[in-house]
XYZ file of C-alpha atoms in Angstrom:
319
model
C 0.228 -0.024 0.023
C 2.865 2.380 0.830
C 4.605 1.551 -2.374
C 1.387 2.128 -4.395
C 0.641 5.688 -2.479
C 4.433 6.691 -3.201
C 4.011 5.834 -6.944
C 0.740 7.883 -7.218
C 2.227 10.714 -5.535
C 5.369 10.532 -7.800
C 3.085 10.428 -10.929
C 0.967 13.502 -9.757
C 4.179 15.331 -9.243
C 5.440 14.510 -12.617
C 2.144 15.292 -14.118
C 1.753 18.893 -12.444
C 5.439 19.609 -13.232
C 5.859 18.530 -16.679
C 2.626 17.858 -18.509
C 0.090 20.590 -17.255
C 1.924 23.702 -16.200
C -1.557 25.618 -15.752
C -2.868 23.066 -13.412
C 0.276 23.101 -11.487
C 0.357 26.999 -11.194
C -3.210 26.734 -10.269
C -2.422 24.556 -7.189
C 0.398 26.940 -6.361
C -1.799 30.003 -6.437
C -4.619 28.338 -4.291
C -2.056 27.337 -1.789
C -0.818 30.723 -1.646
C -4.358 32.156 -0.996
C -4.852 29.615 1.724
C -1.478 30.739 3.244
C -2.131 34.423 3.020
C -5.491 33.946 4.830
C -3.748 32.127 7.568
C -0.972 34.541 7.873
C -3.618 37.474 8.189
C -5.686 35.917 10.834
C -2.506 34.553 13.064
C 0.336 36.527 12.216
C -0.767 40.095 10.850
C -0.856 42.649 13.842
C -0.589 46.292 12.869
C 1.604 48.272 15.413
C -0.282 51.411 14.986
C 2.695 53.674 15.474
C 3.967 56.250 13.134
C 6.959 54.999 10.761
C 6.595 51.602 12.078
C 3.230 51.185 10.211
C 4.693 51.898 6.924
C 7.672 49.644 7.314
C 5.514 46.731 8.784
C 2.682 47.142 6.320
C 5.128 46.976 3.166
C 7.000 44.001 4.871
C 3.714 42.061 5.305
C 3.213 42.253 1.524
C 6.791 42.157 0.281
C 8.758 39.865 2.442
C 6.597 36.776 2.147
C 6.286 37.508 -1.690
C 10.184 37.644 -1.791
C 10.461 34.359 0.004
C 7.911 32.645 -2.148
C 9.845 34.000 -5.164
C 12.949 32.348 -3.978
C 11.425 29.113 -3.247
C 9.881 29.137 -6.509
C 13.280 29.697 -8.028
C 14.766 26.836 -6.015
C 11.844 24.386 -6.785
C 12.125 25.058 -10.474
C 14.085 22.142 -12.350
C 15.102 24.798 -14.959
C 17.044 26.558 -12.542
C 19.374 23.730 -11.743
C 19.496 22.583 -15.208
C 20.732 26.252 -15.962
C 23.264 26.078 -13.181
C 24.519 22.710 -14.623
C 24.515 24.344 -18.213
C 26.636 27.206 -17.237
C 29.068 25.122 -15.157
C 29.372 22.445 -17.970
C 28.949 24.293 -21.356
C 28.469 28.000 -20.682
C 25.330 30.013 -22.156
C 27.456 30.947 -25.157
C 26.058 27.968 -26.935
C 22.664 29.808 -26.704
C 21.391 32.746 -28.713
C 20.272 35.763 -26.887
C 16.537 34.695 -27.686
C 17.243 31.399 -25.992
C 18.766 32.804 -22.871
C 15.968 35.364 -22.564
C 13.559 32.406 -22.885
C 15.193 30.379 -20.355
C 15.436 33.107 -17.662
C 11.872 34.089 -18.579
C 10.664 30.500 -17.849
C 12.373 30.561 -14.493
C 11.174 33.980 -13.514
C 7.629 33.239 -14.846
C 7.113 30.123 -13.083
C 8.542 31.460 -9.630
C 6.353 34.800 -9.847
C 2.980 32.833 -9.621
C 3.079 32.440 -5.995
C 4.410 36.006 -5.037
C 1.856 37.697 -7.407
C -0.882 35.808 -5.883
C 0.132 36.720 -2.386
C 0.502 40.448 -3.292
C -2.826 40.478 -5.138
C -4.622 38.868 -2.284
C -3.001 41.178 0.183
C -4.029 44.191 -1.615
C -7.689 42.869 -2.183
C -7.914 42.381 1.666
C -6.407 45.817 2.184
C -5.237 45.252 5.692
C -1.564 45.521 5.167
C -2.052 48.619 2.879
C -4.349 50.462 5.298
C -1.772 49.697 8.182
C 1.084 51.161 5.889
C -0.643 54.200 4.562
C -2.895 55.145 7.437
C -0.575 57.803 8.844
C -0.215 59.618 5.577
C -3.709 60.376 5.237
C -3.974 64.223 5.473
C -6.518 65.152 8.461
C -7.510 68.260 6.498
C -8.899 66.172 3.664
C -11.654 64.876 6.061
C -14.605 67.006 6.540
C -14.998 68.452 10.030
C -12.088 66.730 11.469
C -10.939 68.153 14.916
C -7.875 70.241 14.863
C -4.689 69.278 16.506
C -4.454 65.875 15.405
C -1.712 64.435 13.145
C 0.185 61.483 12.156
C 0.253 59.948 15.304
C -3.615 59.622 15.570
C -3.996 58.745 11.849
C -1.632 55.773 12.474
C -3.837 54.449 14.999
C -6.771 54.279 12.943
C -6.188 50.565 11.939
C -6.524 49.562 15.712
C -8.956 50.685 18.537
C -6.579 52.805 20.593
C -7.456 56.325 19.210
C -9.311 59.496 20.593
C -12.891 58.805 20.843
C -13.891 62.357 19.350
C -12.456 60.865 15.960
C -14.203 57.612 16.206
C -16.404 58.666 13.376
C -13.761 59.147 10.906
C -12.433 55.641 11.065
C -14.640 54.183 8.782
C -14.068 56.623 6.075
C -10.302 56.437 6.447
C -10.346 52.760 6.174
C -12.779 52.788 3.361
C -10.558 55.171 1.417
C -7.332 53.306 1.728
C -9.104 49.970 1.030
C -10.403 51.485 -2.070
C -7.106 52.315 -3.097
C -5.549 48.959 -2.188
C -8.263 47.075 -3.912
C -7.816 49.354 -7.011
C -4.191 48.431 -7.210
C -4.883 44.718 -6.690
C -7.422 44.677 -9.685
C -4.970 46.542 -11.818
C -2.249 44.058 -10.986
C -4.500 41.393 -11.983
C -5.128 42.998 -15.321
C -1.515 43.603 -16.163
C -0.651 40.006 -15.293
C -3.332 38.645 -17.354
C -2.439 40.663 -20.450
C 1.164 39.690 -19.939
C 0.165 36.131 -19.840
C -2.159 36.390 -22.869
C 0.913 38.065 -24.722
C 3.538 35.609 -23.784
C 1.285 32.763 -24.871
C 0.667 34.299 -28.204
C 4.304 34.891 -28.802
C 5.160 31.535 -27.479
C 2.729 29.694 -30.138
C 3.544 32.256 -32.918
C 7.137 31.809 -32.696
C 7.223 27.983 -32.034
C 8.629 25.854 -34.930
C 6.275 23.008 -34.059
C 2.837 22.375 -35.200
C 0.308 21.964 -32.403
C 0.316 18.125 -32.889
C 3.950 17.834 -32.524
C 4.106 20.070 -29.499
C 1.557 17.887 -27.866
C 3.728 14.807 -28.951
C 6.802 16.602 -27.359
C 4.989 17.151 -24.051
C 4.059 13.767 -23.918
C 7.520 12.422 -24.643
C 9.001 14.501 -22.047
C 6.541 13.395 -19.455
C 7.027 9.722 -20.253
C 10.835 10.008 -20.447
C 11.028 11.877 -17.051
C 8.770 9.359 -15.579
C 10.506 6.292 -16.998
C 13.909 7.740 -16.275
C 13.149 8.407 -12.436
C 11.694 4.944 -12.181
C 14.490 2.996 -13.728
C 17.269 5.176 -11.828
C 15.403 4.210 -8.672
C 15.445 0.559 -9.480
C 19.037 0.872 -10.863
C 20.200 2.617 -7.781
C 18.542 0.068 -5.388
C 20.043 -2.959 -7.148
C 23.467 -1.180 -7.332
C 23.301 -0.564 -3.456
C 22.079 -3.976 -2.861
C 25.119 -5.548 -4.610
C 27.458 -3.508 -2.592
C 25.762 -4.195 0.662
C 25.944 -7.932 -0.238
C 29.415 -7.734 -1.133
C 30.221 -6.143 2.239
C 28.150 -8.274 4.551
C 27.950 -11.536 2.246
C 24.170 -11.129 2.198
C 21.430 -8.566 1.826
C 17.879 -8.475 3.344
C 15.357 -7.704 0.667
C 11.705 -7.787 0.507
C 9.814 -10.071 -2.009
C 9.372 -7.001 -4.586
C 13.128 -6.153 -4.189
C 14.244 -9.746 -4.712
C 12.216 -10.170 -7.859
C 13.863 -6.746 -9.099
C 17.346 -8.356 -8.374
C 16.470 -11.386 -10.318
C 14.781 -9.522 -13.219
C 17.373 -6.611 -13.808
C 21.175 -7.114 -14.017
C 23.284 -4.219 -13.134
C 26.938 -4.708 -13.609
C 28.257 -0.865 -13.625
C 27.318 2.561 -13.366
C 27.281 5.130 -15.879
C 30.494 7.357 -16.385
C 30.442 11.005 -15.589
C 30.648 12.052 -19.145
C 27.123 10.375 -19.846
C 25.586 12.063 -16.909
C 26.938 15.374 -18.243
C 25.640 14.672 -21.756
C 22.081 14.426 -20.521
C 22.153 17.153 -17.829
C 21.418 20.888 -18.532
C 19.092 23.348 -20.271
C 17.453 21.849 -23.615
C 15.920 23.864 -26.325
C 14.271 22.342 -29.348
C 16.710 20.849 -32.093
C 16.499 19.298 -35.230
C 19.170 16.925 -37.202
C 18.747 16.771 -40.639
C 14.964 17.526 -40.488
C 14.563 14.835 -37.536
C 13.477 16.192 -34.067
C 15.511 15.619 -31.111
C 13.364 16.097 -28.150
C 15.766 16.114 -25.314
C 19.199 15.796 -24.277
C 18.836 11.981 -23.695
C 17.264 11.464 -27.159
C 20.349 13.473 -28.497
C 22.652 11.100 -26.653
C 20.878 8.075 -27.699
C 21.327 8.883 -31.445
C 25.126 9.437 -30.718
C 25.127 13.074 -31.506
C 27.458 15.520 -29.819
C 28.373 18.918 -30.050
C 26.246 22.057 -30.895
C 26.581 21.566 -34.577
C 24.765 18.540 -35.475
C 24.808 18.611 -39.117
C 24.687 20.757 -42.182
C 21.001 20.800 -41.935
C 20.623 21.164 -38.318
C 18.219 23.678 -36.687
C 18.320 25.066 -33.205
C 15.542 27.358 -32.103
C 14.708 29.238 -29.181
C 11.953 26.991 -27.879
C 12.472 25.899 -24.307
C 11.287 22.365 -22.875
C 9.023 23.572 -20.309
């Protein structure tokens, strides 16, 4: 049962990461919304003090967004493929368009969660009200008592303020929430337009037909899934062999014993082979025939960047 659950979890992980990016991004955004709601209930407490309000309010919006962005960069497999590419071969093998596409893919994926956090924070308005309440000009409020300044305005998000200005609290908060939600809706609109333009450019500039691109998606998903499953079995058998050589025996369950009998592992792959299949991959053709991955290129025994007189390399990233 545990093995079945683990296998299903790995399948779902691969599906969301490599087959359907929109679903994966949707789940990331949904998780960010839940986290933001929990943060607002548990962790957000406006200090209601001049100067501190502004720093705390901006930090409540910006710091979690920055942390989510960094985590998004770390979790993106393109980041580490890019690091490996720079370390092993250098980005000089790619055109400016390809480099822009690679960085854009990493940043775009990583921006889903922080943008969602910022939008929800602005639509709720609590952090914005806390940050900017002290900057409300008292003279802009009709019949506001004289003698009160930023110290009083900074206390409006809380309950600790003079009683004779209680009637102005709702107006101040309503005005700031209006501004906050306006910025939130504007951010949603800008992001939607950018996503639409990006999708249009991606499909217009793609050298692949719709069916071939769908086939490439299926190939990448299957290659990743089969590679990881095979690597897991290979590593297990190699480890079992080494343990047996050390102790003279190895304790295996029934499934592992069957794998040992079914598959024979006599050696490990040399570093050169791992280097050949590791790194960023953009779409390539050799004499008119597509190469869908670095593993595919290695299996065809093709090396180097110039694959042939009729070879083609285009800035179309394997997402």
